[in-house]
Amino acid sequence: MQSLFTQHLATVQQTVQQALELARLDGLWIYAGSAKPHFLDDQHSPFKINPHFNYVFPDPNAEQSWLYLDGKNKPKIYFYAPQDYWHVAPNPPTDTFFASEFDWQILADSQQIAQFIQPQHCAFIGEDEKWAEALGFSHINPKKVLNVLHFARSFKTEFEIKCLYQAQFSALKGHHAAKNAFLDGKSEFEINLAYLQATQQSDNNVPYGNIVAINQNSAILHYTKLDVAPPAERHSFLLDAGTTYLGYASDLTRSYAFDSKSEFAALVAEMEKLKLAVIDNLQVGYNYLSYHTQMHQWISQLLQDFDFVKLPADQIFEEGISRTFFPHGLGHQLGLQVHDVAGFQQNARGTHKAAPELYPSLRCTRDLAEGMVLTIEPGFYFIEMLLNPWKNAPLARFFNWQKIDEFKKFGGIRTEDNVVIRANGAENLTAKAAEMLNIR
Ligand code: GLY
Ligand code: MN
Ligand code: MN
């Protein structure tokens, strides 16, 4: 990890230099941030670090610490490590592989940073803009700097790819345990506990709220409720859950049929094949939208083949019917943030290309390039709210309503892997880790 991190930091330094030259500034002060208090309360939300801080200093627990970078000299860490008997104070990671890459200053008090900060010709990067003003900064989160940093972050260094790869292992172990808990008759709540136990992560460490959905609950795309009671009957199970490694996220989904011989199981298997087929096709230079569109054509074919819609696949696609069954995007960039930055940003100047009107939920409009890490997560759902408008449409008679209604009890299917774009195609980090673990 040491040499990968040294290379990573060299890339970061070049990016910082580029940003500073463009914005005509001398340095960046990056603040890690602090946990947010609840309204009128003395309790706090779990701490979520400023991802730009984590990008430079890979310790997601470095609450209230600061970094100073000028793109040339050794970066400086101002690590906040107070004496505290109420809370576990952040522990300076001085014995890690990255410690020696920084000059160190320990802060015993968060306000002590004021003694060190020289705000002239420097930018502040962080959430606490009022404090930055009070500290004398006049360049606070300048767009020019953020655009350069965000664009650079969409091309992962080998260090970052290693972290994203490591995060696959814990998540896969969790998925394996969760699948067994489902088959053992456990409730969503109990399955979530099995997942957390196997990953050794708490609800506060996982990169997003675990989606643990049995039966029709899997038709709610971001279902995070966790029923405590097991269902009377079980038909299907969808788990969308990840883990983090040094702040880098995995984002994996698997769907299961309770009856492995059912037609629903065959549909799950087809979706798995489609996901792998699109991953096989990924190539540098092609736009992410083209793969999303391709998936809609394939799902249109499934709608025809499984007799959900009695029309030819190309007509199903042209009429927009596949958008009812696959209403989200094919995936997104993945990194320190689950829906990582710059999915729409086309260059370091910040040119924005929005999702097309037909696919407003698409989170990536980028041309694929080496080093990008993306999720590929096709879905197929039976969502009442989206199906209903078709009931009064001229094409209503082509829908096999009886079969569609029968399938509502399954909710839906999503399958999601994490891939890195290489010069000659995509490397499937999830499949590679699953093979190492010998689980699927
Ligand atoms: N877990 C959220 C997503 O897959 O985008
Ligand atoms: Mn997901
Ligand atoms: Mn995802």
CSV table of C-alpha atoms and ligand atoms in Angstrom, one decimal:
chain,number,residue,atom,x,y,z
A,1,MET,CA,0.0,0.0,0.0
A,2,GLN,CA,2.9,2.4,0.8
A,3,SER,CA,4.2,2.7,-2.7
A,4,LEU,CA,0.7,2.9,-4.2
A,5,PHE,CA,-0.1,5.7,-1.8
A,6,THR,CA,3.1,7.6,-2.6
A,7,GLN,CA,2.1,7.5,-6.3
A,8,HIS,CA,-1.5,8.5,-5.4
A,9,LEU,CA,-0.2,11.5,-3.4
A,10,ALA,CA,2.0,12.5,-6.4
A,11,THR,CA,-1.1,12.6,-8.6
A,12,VAL,CA,-3.0,14.6,-6.0
A,13,GLN,CA,-0.1,17.1,-5.8
A,14,GLN,CA,-0.2,17.5,-9.6
A,15,THR,CA,-4.0,18.1,-9.5
A,16,VAL,CA,-3.6,20.6,-6.7
A,17,GLN,CA,-0.9,22.5,-8.7
A,18,GLN,CA,-3.2,22.5,-11.7
A,19,ALA,CA,-6.1,23.9,-9.6
A,20,LEU,CA,-3.9,26.5,-7.9
A,21,GLU,CA,-2.5,27.8,-11.2
A,22,LEU,CA,-5.9,28.0,-12.8
A,23,ALA,CA,-7.3,29.9,-9.8
A,24,ARG,CA,-4.1,31.9,-9.3
A,25,LEU,CA,-3.8,30.8,-5.7
A,26,ASP,CA,-0.9,29.6,-3.5
A,27,GLY,CA,-2.4,26.9,-1.4
A,28,LEU,CA,-5.4,24.9,-0.2
A,29,TRP,CA,-6.6,24.5,3.4
A,30,ILE,CA,-8.9,21.5,3.5
A,31,TYR,CA,-11.1,21.0,6.6
A,32,ALA,CA,-12.3,17.5,7.4
A,33,GLY,CA,-15.5,18.9,9.0
A,34,SER,CA,-17.3,17.9,12.2
A,35,ALA,CA,-20.4,15.9,13.2
A,36,LYS,CA,-23.7,17.9,12.8
A,37,PRO,CA,-25.8,18.5,15.9
A,38,HIS,CA,-29.5,17.6,15.8
A,39,PHE,CA,-31.9,20.6,15.9
A,40,LEU,CA,-32.3,21.9,19.5
A,41,ASP,CA,-30.4,18.9,20.8
A,42,ASP,CA,-27.0,17.9,22.2
A,43,GLN,CA,-26.9,14.7,20.0
A,44,HIS,CA,-25.1,14.5,16.7
A,45,SER,CA,-25.5,12.8,13.3
A,46,PRO,CA,-22.7,10.3,12.5
A,47,PHE,CA,-19.6,12.1,11.3
A,48,LYS,CA,-19.2,12.1,7.5
A,49,ILE,CA,-15.8,13.4,6.4
A,50,ASN,CA,-15.2,16.0,3.6
A,51,PRO,CA,-14.3,13.7,0.7
A,52,HIS,CA,-11.6,16.1,-0.5
A,53,PHE,CA,-9.9,15.6,2.9
A,54,ASN,CA,-10.2,11.8,2.6
A,55,TYR,CA,-8.8,12.0,-1.0
A,56,VAL,CA,-5.5,13.3,0.4
A,57,PHE,CA,-5.4,11.8,3.9
A,58,PRO,CA,-7.0,8.3,3.9
A,59,ASP,CA,-8.5,8.3,7.4
A,60,PRO,CA,-12.3,8.8,7.4
A,61,ASN,CA,-12.3,9.4,11.1
A,62,ALA,CA,-10.1,12.5,11.2
A,63,GLU,CA,-12.8,14.7,12.5
A,64,GLN,CA,-12.0,18.4,12.8
A,65,SER,CA,-8.5,18.0,11.3
A,66,TRP,CA,-7.0,20.2,8.6
A,67,LEU,CA,-4.7,19.7,5.7
A,68,TYR,CA,-2.5,22.3,3.9
A,69,LEU,CA,-1.3,21.7,0.4
A,70,ASP,CA,0.5,23.9,-2.1
A,71,GLY,CA,1.0,21.1,-4.7
A,72,LYS,CA,4.8,21.2,-4.3
A,73,ASN,CA,5.9,20.8,-0.7
A,74,LYS,CA,5.2,17.9,1.6
A,75,PRO,CA,1.5,18.2,2.6
A,76,LYS,CA,0.9,19.2,6.2
A,77,ILE,CA,-1.7,17.5,8.5
A,78,TYR,CA,-3.1,19.4,11.5
A,79,PHE,CA,-4.5,16.4,13.3
A,80,TYR,CA,-7.2,17.1,15.9
A,81,ALA,CA,-6.5,14.8,18.9
A,82,PRO,CA,-8.0,16.3,22.0
A,83,GLN,CA,-8.0,14.9,25.5
A,84,ASP,CA,-11.5,13.7,26.0
A,85,TYR,CA,-13.3,11.3,28.5
A,86,TRP,CA,-16.8,11.8,27.1
A,87,HIS,CA,-16.0,10.5,23.6
A,88,VAL,CA,-13.4,8.5,21.8
A,89,ALA,CA,-11.2,11.2,20.4
A,90,PRO,CA,-9.7,10.7,16.9
A,91,ASN,CA,-6.5,8.7,17.2
A,92,PRO,CA,-3.6,10.1,15.2
A,93,PRO,CA,-2.8,7.3,12.6
A,94,THR,CA,1.0,7.8,13.0
A,95,ASP,CA,1.9,4.1,12.6
A,96,THR,CA,0.1,3.7,9.2
A,97,PHE,CA,1.6,3.4,5.7
A,98,PHE,CA,0.7,7.0,4.9
A,99,ALA,CA,1.8,8.8,8.0
A,100,SER,CA,5.4,9.6,6.8
A,101,GLU,CA,4.0,11.3,3.7
A,102,PHE,CA,2.9,14.3,5.8
A,103,ASP,CA,4.4,16.9,8.2
A,104,TRP,CA,2.5,16.6,11.4
A,105,GLN,CA,1.0,19.1,13.8
A,106,ILE,CA,-1.3,17.8,16.6
A,107,LEU,CA,-4.2,20.1,17.6
A,108,ALA,CA,-5.3,19.7,21.2
A,109,ASP,CA,-8.1,22.2,20.6
A,110,SER,CA,-10.1,22.7,17.4
A,111,GLN,CA,-9.7,26.5,17.6
A,112,GLN,CA,-5.9,26.2,17.8
A,113,ILE,CA,-5.9,26.0,14.0
A,114,ALA,CA,-6.3,29.8,13.9
A,115,GLN,CA,-2.6,30.1,15.0
A,116,PHE,CA,-1.5,28.3,11.8
A,117,ILE,CA,-3.8,29.4,9.1
A,118,GLN,CA,-2.6,32.0,6.6
A,119,PRO,CA,-5.6,32.7,4.5
A,120,GLN,CA,-4.1,35.1,2.0
A,121,HIS,CA,-4.1,33.8,-1.6
A,122,CYS,CA,-5.3,30.4,-0.3
A,123,ALA,CA,-8.6,28.6,-0.8
A,124,PHE,CA,-10.7,27.0,1.9
A,125,ILE,CA,-12.2,23.6,0.9
A,126,GLY,CA,-14.9,22.4,3.3
A,127,GLU,CA,-18.4,22.7,4.5
A,128,ASP,CA,-18.0,25.2,7.3
A,129,GLU,CA,-18.0,28.4,5.2
A,130,LYS,CA,-18.9,30.7,8.1
A,131,TRP,CA,-15.9,29.6,10.1
A,132,ALA,CA,-13.8,30.0,7.0
A,133,GLU,CA,-14.9,33.6,6.7
A,134,ALA,CA,-14.2,34.2,10.4
A,135,LEU,CA,-10.7,32.8,9.8
A,136,GLY,CA,-10.1,35.4,7.1
A,137,PHE,CA,-10.5,33.3,3.9
A,138,SER,CA,-11.9,35.2,0.9
A,139,HIS,CA,-11.6,32.2,-1.5
A,140,ILE,CA,-14.1,29.7,-0.1
A,141,ASN,CA,-14.8,26.5,-2.2
A,142,PRO,CA,-13.9,28.3,-5.4
A,143,LYS,CA,-15.7,26.7,-8.4
A,144,LYS,CA,-12.5,26.7,-10.5
A,145,VAL,CA,-10.6,24.6,-7.8
A,146,LEU,CA,-13.5,22.3,-7.1
A,147,ASN,CA,-14.0,21.6,-10.8
A,148,VAL,CA,-10.4,20.5,-11.2
A,149,LEU,CA,-10.5,18.4,-8.0
A,150,HIS,CA,-13.8,16.7,-8.9
A,151,PHE,CA,-12.7,15.9,-12.4
A,152,ALA,CA,-9.4,14.4,-11.2
A,153,ARG,CA,-11.3,12.3,-8.6
A,154,SER,CA,-13.2,10.6,-11.4
A,155,PHE,CA,-10.0,8.9,-12.6
A,156,LYS,CA,-9.0,6.6,-9.8
A,157,THR,CA,-5.3,6.0,-8.9
A,158,GLU,CA,-4.1,2.4,-8.4
A,159,PHE,CA,-4.2,3.1,-4.6
A,160,GLU,CA,-7.8,4.1,-4.8
A,161,ILE,CA,-8.7,1.1,-7.0
A,162,LYS,CA,-7.0,-1.1,-4.4
A,163,CYS,CA,-9.2,0.4,-1.7
A,164,LEU,CA,-12.3,0.0,-3.8
A,165,TYR,CA,-11.3,-3.6,-4.4
A,166,GLN,CA,-10.7,-4.2,-0.7
A,167,ALA,CA,-14.2,-2.9,0.0
A,168,GLN,CA,-15.6,-5.7,-2.2
A,169,PHE,CA,-14.4,-8.5,0.1
A,170,SER,CA,-16.2,-7.3,3.3
A,171,ALA,CA,-19.4,-6.5,1.3
A,172,LEU,CA,-19.4,-10.0,-0.4
A,173,LYS,CA,-19.0,-11.7,3.0
A,174,GLY,CA,-22.0,-9.7,4.2
A,175,HIS,CA,-24.1,-10.6,1.2
A,176,HIS,CA,-23.3,-14.2,1.7
A,177,ALA,CA,-24.4,-14.1,5.3
A,178,ALA,CA,-27.5,-12.2,4.4
A,179,LYS,CA,-28.6,-14.6,1.7
A,180,ASN,CA,-28.3,-17.5,4.2
A,181,ALA,CA,-30.3,-15.5,6.8
A,182,PHE,CA,-33.0,-15.0,4.2
A,183,LEU,CA,-33.1,-18.7,3.3
A,184,ASP,CA,-33.2,-19.5,7.0
A,185,GLY,CA,-36.5,-17.5,7.4
A,186,LYS,CA,-35.1,-14.4,9.1
A,187,SER,CA,-36.8,-11.0,9.0
A,188,GLU,CA,-35.3,-8.0,7.2
A,189,PHE,CA,-34.2,-6.6,10.6
A,190,GLU,CA,-32.4,-9.9,11.4
A,191,ILE,CA,-30.9,-10.1,7.9
A,192,ASN,CA,-29.4,-6.6,8.4
A,193,LEU,CA,-27.8,-7.7,11.7
A,194,ALA,CA,-26.3,-10.8,9.9
A,195,TYR,CA,-24.9,-8.4,7.2
A,196,LEU,CA,-23.4,-6.1,9.7
A,197,GLN,CA,-22.0,-8.9,11.8
A,198,ALA,CA,-20.3,-10.5,8.7
A,199,THR,CA,-18.9,-7.2,7.5
A,200,GLN,CA,-17.8,-6.0,10.9
A,201,GLN,CA,-19.2,-2.6,10.1
A,202,SER,CA,-21.9,-0.7,12.0
A,203,ASP,CA,-24.9,1.1,10.6
A,204,ASN,CA,-22.7,4.3,10.8
A,205,ASN,CA,-19.8,2.9,8.8
A,206,VAL,CA,-21.7,1.4,5.8
A,207,PRO,CA,-21.6,3.9,2.9
A,208,TYR,CA,-25.4,4.1,2.6
A,209,GLY,CA,-28.4,2.8,4.4
A,210,ASN,CA,-28.6,-0.9,3.7
A,211,ILE,CA,-31.5,-1.9,1.4
A,212,VAL,CA,-32.8,-5.2,2.8
A,213,ALA,CA,-36.0,-6.0,1.0
A,214,ILE,CA,-38.1,-9.1,1.1
A,215,ASN,CA,-40.9,-9.7,-1.5
A,216,GLN,CA,-42.8,-6.6,-2.8
A,217,ASN,CA,-40.5,-4.3,-0.7
A,218,SER,CA,-37.9,-4.7,-3.4
A,219,ALA,CA,-40.1,-2.6,-5.7
A,220,ILE,CA,-39.2,0.4,-3.6
A,221,LEU,CA,-35.8,1.4,-5.0
A,222,HIS,CA,-34.3,2.9,-1.8
A,223,TYR,CA,-36.3,0.8,0.8
A,224,THR,CA,-34.5,1.2,4.1
A,225,LYS,CA,-37.3,0.4,6.6
A,226,LEU,CA,-36.3,-3.1,7.9
A,227,ASP,CA,-39.5,-5.0,8.9
A,228,VAL,CA,-38.9,-6.6,12.3
A,229,ALA,CA,-41.5,-9.4,11.7
A,230,PRO,CA,-40.6,-12.1,9.1
A,231,PRO,CA,-43.1,-12.3,6.3
A,232,ALA,CA,-45.8,-15.0,6.2
A,233,GLU,CA,-44.5,-16.2,2.8
A,234,ARG,CA,-41.2,-15.5,1.1
A,235,HIS,CA,-40.9,-15.1,-2.6
A,236,SER,CA,-37.9,-12.9,-3.3
A,237,PHE,CA,-35.0,-11.1,-1.6
A,238,LEU,CA,-33.1,-8.0,-2.8
A,239,LEU,CA,-30.0,-6.8,-0.9
A,240,ASP,CA,-28.3,-3.5,-1.9
A,241,ALA,CA,-25.5,-3.0,0.6
A,242,GLY,CA,-21.8,-2.0,0.6
A,243,THR,CA,-18.9,-1.4,3.0
A,244,THR,CA,-16.0,1.1,3.1
A,245,TYR,CA,-12.3,0.7,3.2
A,246,LEU,CA,-10.3,3.8,4.2
A,247,GLY,CA,-13.4,5.7,3.2
A,248,TYR,CA,-13.8,4.1,-0.3
A,249,ALA,CA,-17.1,2.5,-0.9
A,250,SER,CA,-18.4,-0.7,-2.4
A,251,ASP,CA,-22.0,-0.7,-3.7
A,252,LEU,CA,-23.3,-4.2,-4.4
A,253,THR,CA,-26.8,-5.6,-5.1
A,254,ARG,CA,-28.0,-9.1,-5.4
A,255,SER,CA,-31.5,-10.5,-5.9
A,256,TYR,CA,-32.7,-14.0,-5.1
A,257,ALA,CA,-35.8,-16.1,-5.8
A,258,PHE,CA,-36.9,-18.2,-2.8
A,259,ASP,CA,-38.0,-20.9,-5.3
A,260,SER,CA,-35.0,-21.6,-7.4
A,261,LYS,CA,-37.1,-23.4,-10.0
A,262,SER,CA,-39.7,-20.6,-10.5
A,263,GLU,CA,-40.0,-18.4,-13.5
A,264,PHE,CA,-39.0,-15.5,-11.3
A,265,ALA,CA,-35.7,-17.3,-10.7
A,266,ALA,CA,-35.2,-17.5,-14.5
A,267,LEU,CA,-35.8,-13.8,-14.7
A,268,VAL,CA,-33.2,-13.2,-12.0
A,269,ALA,CA,-30.7,-15.3,-14.0
A,270,GLU,CA,-31.4,-13.4,-17.2
A,271,MET,CA,-30.8,-10.1,-15.4
A,272,GLU,CA,-27.5,-11.4,-14.1
A,273,LYS,CA,-26.5,-12.3,-17.6
A,274,LEU,CA,-27.4,-8.9,-19.0
A,275,LYS,CA,-25.3,-7.2,-16.3
A,276,LEU,CA,-22.3,-9.3,-17.2
A,277,ALA,CA,-22.9,-8.8,-20.9
A,278,VAL,CA,-22.9,-5.0,-20.5
A,279,ILE,CA,-19.7,-5.2,-18.4
A,280,ASP,CA,-18.1,-7.2,-21.1
A,281,ASN,CA,-18.9,-4.5,-23.7
A,282,LEU,CA,-17.6,-1.5,-21.7
A,283,GLN,CA,-14.8,0.2,-23.7
A,284,VAL,CA,-12.8,3.4,-23.4
A,285,GLY,CA,-14.3,6.2,-25.5
A,286,TYR,CA,-17.9,5.1,-25.5
A,287,ASN,CA,-20.5,7.2,-23.6
A,288,TYR,CA,-22.1,5.7,-20.6
A,289,LEU,CA,-25.5,6.6,-22.0
A,290,SER,CA,-25.0,4.2,-24.9
A,291,TYR,CA,-24.8,1.2,-22.4
A,292,HIS,CA,-27.8,2.5,-20.5
A,293,THR,CA,-29.8,2.6,-23.8
A,294,GLN,CA,-28.5,-0.9,-24.8
A,295,MET,CA,-29.8,-2.2,-21.4
A,296,HIS,CA,-33.3,-0.8,-22.2
A,297,GLN,CA,-33.3,-2.6,-25.5
A,298,TRP,CA,-32.3,-5.9,-23.8
A,299,ILE,CA,-34.9,-5.4,-21.1
A,300,SER,CA,-37.5,-4.8,-23.8
A,301,GLN,CA,-36.5,-8.2,-25.2
A,302,LEU,CA,-37.1,-9.7,-21.8
A,303,LEU,CA,-40.5,-8.1,-21.6
A,304,GLN,CA,-41.3,-9.8,-24.9
A,305,ASP,CA,-39.7,-13.2,-24.1
A,306,PHE,CA,-41.3,-13.5,-20.7
A,307,ASP,CA,-44.6,-12.5,-22.2
A,308,PHE,CA,-45.2,-9.5,-19.9
A,309,VAL,CA,-45.9,-7.3,-23.0
A,310,LYS,CA,-47.3,-8.7,-26.2
A,311,LEU,CA,-45.4,-6.6,-28.6
A,312,PRO,CA,-42.1,-6.9,-30.4
A,313,ALA,CA,-39.0,-5.8,-28.4
A,314,ASP,CA,-38.2,-2.9,-30.6
A,315,GLN,CA,-41.7,-1.5,-30.3
A,316,ILE,CA,-41.6,-2.0,-26.5
A,317,PHE,CA,-38.4,0.0,-26.5
A,318,GLU,CA,-39.6,2.7,-28.8
A,319,GLU,CA,-42.8,3.2,-26.9
A,320,GLY,CA,-40.8,3.7,-23.6
A,321,ILE,CA,-42.4,0.7,-21.9
A,322,SER,CA,-39.0,-0.5,-20.6
A,323,ARG,CA,-38.7,2.7,-18.6
A,324,THR,CA,-41.6,1.5,-16.5
A,325,PHE,CA,-39.8,-1.7,-15.6
A,326,PHE,CA,-36.3,-0.2,-15.4
A,327,PRO,CA,-36.9,3.3,-14.0
A,328,HIS,CA,-33.4,4.1,-12.7
A,329,GLY,CA,-30.0,4.7,-14.3
A,330,LEU,CA,-27.6,1.9,-15.3
A,331,GLY,CA,-25.2,3.0,-12.6
A,332,HIS,CA,-22.9,5.8,-11.5
A,333,GLN,CA,-19.3,6.6,-10.6
A,334,LEU,CA,-18.1,5.1,-7.3
A,335,GLY,CA,-15.3,6.2,-5.0
A,336,LEU,CA,-15.2,8.1,-1.7
A,337,GLN,CA,-18.8,8.9,-2.3
A,338,VAL,CA,-21.3,6.2,-3.3
A,339,HIS,CA,-22.7,8.4,-6.1
A,340,ASP,CA,-19.3,9.8,-6.7
A,341,VAL,CA,-18.6,13.3,-8.1
A,342,ALA,CA,-18.4,14.4,-11.7
A,343,GLY,CA,-20.9,12.0,-13.2
A,344,PHE,CA,-22.1,14.8,-15.4
A,345,GLN,CA,-18.8,16.9,-15.5
A,346,GLN,CA,-17.2,16.5,-18.9
A,347,ASN,CA,-13.8,18.3,-18.2
A,348,ALA,CA,-11.7,20.1,-15.6
A,349,ARG,CA,-13.4,23.4,-16.5
A,350,GLY,CA,-16.7,22.0,-15.3
A,351,THR,CA,-18.7,21.6,-18.5
A,352,HIS,CA,-22.0,20.0,-17.4
A,353,LYS,CA,-23.9,17.5,-19.5
A,354,ALA,CA,-27.3,16.7,-17.9
A,355,ALA,CA,-29.1,13.4,-18.1
A,356,PRO,CA,-31.3,13.2,-21.2
A,357,GLU,CA,-35.0,14.0,-20.7
A,358,LEU,CA,-35.9,10.3,-21.4
A,359,TYR,CA,-33.7,9.1,-18.6
A,360,PRO,CA,-33.7,11.8,-15.8
A,361,SER,CA,-32.4,9.3,-13.2
A,362,LEU,CA,-29.2,8.5,-15.1
A,363,ARG,CA,-26.3,9.6,-13.0
A,364,CYS,CA,-23.5,9.5,-15.5
A,365,THR,CA,-23.2,11.1,-19.0
A,366,ARG,CA,-19.4,10.6,-19.3
A,367,ASP,CA,-17.4,9.0,-22.0
A,368,LEU,CA,-15.6,6.1,-20.5
A,369,ALA,CA,-11.9,6.5,-19.7
A,370,GLU,CA,-9.2,4.5,-18.1
A,371,GLY,CA,-9.3,4.6,-14.3
A,372,MET,CA,-13.0,5.4,-14.0
A,373,VAL,CA,-14.8,3.2,-11.4
A,374,LEU,CA,-18.5,2.7,-12.0
A,375,THR,CA,-21.4,0.6,-10.9
A,376,ILE,CA,-23.4,-1.5,-13.4
A,377,GLU,CA,-26.8,-2.1,-11.8
A,378,PRO,CA,-29.7,-3.0,-14.2
A,379,GLY,CA,-33.1,-3.5,-12.6
A,380,PHE,CA,-36.5,-5.0,-13.4
A,381,TYR,CA,-39.4,-4.1,-11.1
A,382,PHE,CA,-43.1,-4.4,-10.9
A,383,ILE,CA,-44.0,-0.9,-9.5
A,384,GLU,CA,-47.7,-0.2,-9.2
A,385,MET,CA,-47.3,3.6,-9.4
A,386,LEU,CA,-45.5,3.3,-12.7
A,387,LEU,CA,-47.6,0.6,-14.2
A,388,ASN,CA,-51.0,2.2,-13.4
A,389,PRO,CA,-50.8,5.0,-16.1
A,390,TRP,CA,-50.5,2.3,-18.8
A,391,LYS,CA,-53.9,0.9,-17.8
A,392,ASN,CA,-55.7,3.7,-19.5
A,393,ALA,CA,-53.2,4.1,-22.4
A,394,PRO,CA,-54.0,2.9,-26.0
A,395,LEU,CA,-51.4,0.2,-25.6
A,396,ALA,CA,-53.0,-1.2,-22.4
A,397,ARG,CA,-54.4,-4.3,-24.2
A,398,PHE,CA,-50.8,-5.4,-25.1
A,399,PHE,CA,-49.9,-5.7,-21.4
A,400,ASN,CA,-50.3,-9.1,-19.8
A,401,TRP,CA,-51.9,-7.7,-16.7
A,402,GLN,CA,-52.7,-11.0,-15.2
A,403,LYS,CA,-49.0,-12.1,-15.3
A,404,ILE,CA,-47.8,-8.7,-14.2
A,405,ASP,CA,-50.1,-8.8,-11.2
A,406,GLU,CA,-48.9,-12.2,-10.3
A,407,PHE,CA,-45.3,-11.0,-10.3
A,408,LYS,CA,-46.0,-8.0,-8.0
A,409,LYS,CA,-45.4,-10.2,-5.0
A,410,PHE,CA,-41.7,-10.5,-6.1
A,411,GLY,CA,-41.2,-6.7,-6.1
A,412,GLY,CA,-38.3,-6.6,-8.4
A,413,ILE,CA,-34.7,-7.5,-9.3
A,414,ARG,CA,-31.5,-5.5,-9.2
A,415,THR,CA,-28.0,-6.8,-9.6
A,416,GLU,CA,-25.0,-4.5,-9.2
A,417,ASP,CA,-21.3,-4.9,-9.6
A,418,ASN,CA,-18.4,-2.4,-9.4
A,419,VAL,CA,-16.0,-2.2,-12.3
A,420,VAL,CA,-12.9,-0.2,-13.2
A,421,ILE,CA,-12.3,0.8,-16.8
A,422,ARG,CA,-8.9,-0.4,-18.1
A,423,ALA,CA,-7.3,0.3,-21.5
A,424,ASN,CA,-8.7,-2.9,-23.0
A,425,GLY,CA,-12.1,-3.1,-21.3
A,426,ALA,CA,-13.6,-3.3,-17.8
A,427,GLU,CA,-12.2,-5.2,-14.9
A,428,ASN,CA,-15.0,-6.5,-12.7
A,429,LEU,CA,-13.8,-5.8,-9.1
A,430,THR,CA,-16.8,-7.6,-7.6
A,431,ALA,CA,-16.4,-10.7,-9.7
A,432,LYS,CA,-12.7,-10.8,-9.0
A,433,ALA,CA,-13.1,-10.6,-5.3
A,434,ALA,CA,-16.0,-13.2,-5.4
A,435,GLU,CA,-13.7,-15.6,-7.2
A,436,MET,CA,-11.0,-15.1,-4.6
A,437,LEU,CA,-13.6,-15.8,-1.8
A,438,ASN,CA,-15.1,-18.5,-3.8
A,439,ILE,CA,-18.6,-17.1,-3.2
A,440,ARG,CA,-21.0,-15.8,-5.8
B,1,GLY,N1,-27.1,1.9,-3.3
B,1,GLY,C1,-27.6,2.9,-4.0
B,1,GLY,C2,-27.3,2.7,-5.4
B,1,GLY,O1,-27.1,1.6,-5.9
B,1,GLY,O2,-27.1,3.6,-6.2
B,2,MN,MN,-26.5,-0.1,-4.7
B,3,MN,MN,-25.3,1.9,-7.0
